Amino acid sequence: MIDILYFAWVRERIGLPRERVDTEATTVAGLVDELRAREDRYALAFADISALRVAVDQELADFDAPLVGVREVAFFPPMTGG
Amino acid sequence: MIDILYFAWVRERIGLPRERVDTEATTVAGLVDELRAREDRYALAFADISALRVAVDQELADFDAPLVGVREVAFFPPMTGG
Amino acid sequence: MIGVRVQTEAFDAGAELNAFSEGLQAGAVVTFSGLVRDAGSMIAMEIEHYPGMTERAIAAIAEDAAARWSLERVLVIHRHGRLQVGAPIMMVATAARHRAAAFQAAEFLMDYLKSRAPFWKKEIGADGAEWVAAKASDEDALTRW
Amino acid sequence: MIGVRVQTEAFDAGAELNAFSEGLQAGAVVTFSGLVRDAGSMIAMEIEHYPGMTERAIAAIAEDAAARWSLERVLVIHRHGRLQVGAPIMMVATAARHRAAAFQAAEFLMDYLKSRAPFWKKEIGADGAEWVAAKASDEDALTRW
């Protein structure tokens, strides 16, 4: 089981801030493929992966990052702090 | 008649902050030559012109600046503000 | 000494600057403060963040800056939630022996906070709301460090 | 809006920052404050200046910065006379639409104040006093602008 968090317009498109999923994916990219296949709102949110950033256990990561032992994955648009 | 001002160690070496002089010099460099010839303390203060800066009527200037119509000339070491 | 605060409450930038400068050995203090800019039709700004990761990311950036520029102190305050036009959004402060280090560290902090701390700004206007898009220039700014 | 103050009295950097930021349209405010550094044997710092020229030189530098970086506001405060260790010497503040302009303008102001405003610092120690020598690096810093 992995906690998945969504922020900003990713959260709005998917319609929820977080969920717990049971996944067989071994990488973030594999997890994205599983989510995309679920429903249109996921397919829409993940349509253009280049517009998204991902954090694995609260550290910025790449989409090919492994999911072994991971507890939390977050998807969001590029950050706009400061 | 021109007002001459001295600051920082130039003031200390010459021993006064300002004086009024009657000069025939047509440039700052000419004025420096006149001052140097006066007394040792002036010769000492103006020994190394490259260590000095000059302002003519409160604007930074070069040593070859003309003195025509000038009311105030100031000599001082490089500034250390901020 | 590294201070990091992530909060919804307003802060008093002047009081923060004075507290930050108190008893310093260093001679140079630089601050940056960001305010909600008055962009015409905007009513407010809403800032979302990633609790937990935000604090970690900012602390990592601040520690990096402190080490690189031998800072005596560094402070980062960043708000989230709904902010009115003109309100303070965030502030950084750096204290170093010399001015170049204090300036560079503050610019470095700002460049990293812009693109690497998990905050997302949304502009609330009279006609609706819009997420602020990240600028390519902000990403590019990181390449200089 | 350009503010220039040359004074012997102490100033409250925090209060200045808050007053400076009040009612701004700009979103980015940068301050630099310089304190008398605690350099070990030093008891105090004595700052001499050139009354009249000082104000003119600083105003010219500030106007130049305001024009070059389209600043909404700029403030320069510089003290002279005898200052204790840890005391505030001077402060600049800049307000601009974007952070890069506010940072650059503040660095420009500092570089010019260091080498082009007629102030001379003397360090008063237990064993005597010594004029602070200008650094070649401060003169070199001007070439970047």
PDB file of N, CA and C in Angstrom, chain D residues 20 53 69 83 95 97-98 138:
ATOM      1  N   PHE D  20       9.047  51.244   4.753  1.00  0.00           N
ATOM      2  CA  PHE D  20       9.409  51.177   3.335  1.00  0.00           C
ATOM      3  C   PHE D  20       8.442  50.293   2.546  1.00  0.00           C
ATOM      4  N   MET D  53      28.688  66.956  -0.053  1.00  0.00           N
ATOM      5  CA  MET D  53      28.987  66.013  -1.133  1.00  0.00           C
ATOM      6  C   MET D  53      28.370  64.646  -0.857  1.00  0.00           C
ATOM      7  N   TRP D  69      16.730  50.103 -12.714  1.00  0.00           N
ATOM      8  CA  TRP D  69      15.957  48.900 -12.393  1.00  0.00           C
ATOM      9  C   TRP D  69      14.479  49.199 -12.161  1.00  0.00           C
ATOM     10  N   LEU D  83      30.581  54.936  16.308  1.00  0.00           N
ATOM     11  CA  LEU D  83      29.622  53.831  16.413  1.00  0.00           C
ATOM     12  C   LEU D  83      30.211  52.690  17.222  1.00  0.00           C
ATOM     13  N   ALA D  95      12.729  48.380  -3.795  1.00  0.00           N
ATOM     14  CA  ALA D  95      11.445  47.718  -4.082  1.00  0.00           C
ATOM     15  C   ALA D  95      11.246  47.693  -5.582  1.00  0.00           C
ATOM     16  N   ARG D  97       9.310  45.209  -9.036  1.00  0.00           N
ATOM     17  CA  ARG D  97       8.300  44.217  -9.400  1.00  0.00           C
ATOM     18  C   ARG D  97       8.833  42.810  -9.197  1.00  0.00           C
ATOM     19  N   HIS D  98      10.069  42.587  -9.640  1.00  0.00           N
ATOM     20  CA  HIS D  98      10.624  41.233  -9.580  1.00  0.00           C
ATOM     21  C   HIS D  98      11.901  41.175  -8.757  1.00  0.00           C
ATOM     22  N   ASP D 138      36.830  46.091  -3.808  1.00  0.00           N
ATOM     23  CA  ASP D 138      35.666  46.985  -3.806  1.00  0.00           C
ATOM     24  C   ASP D 138      35.666  47.859  -5.055  1.00  0.00           C
TER      25      ASP D 138
END
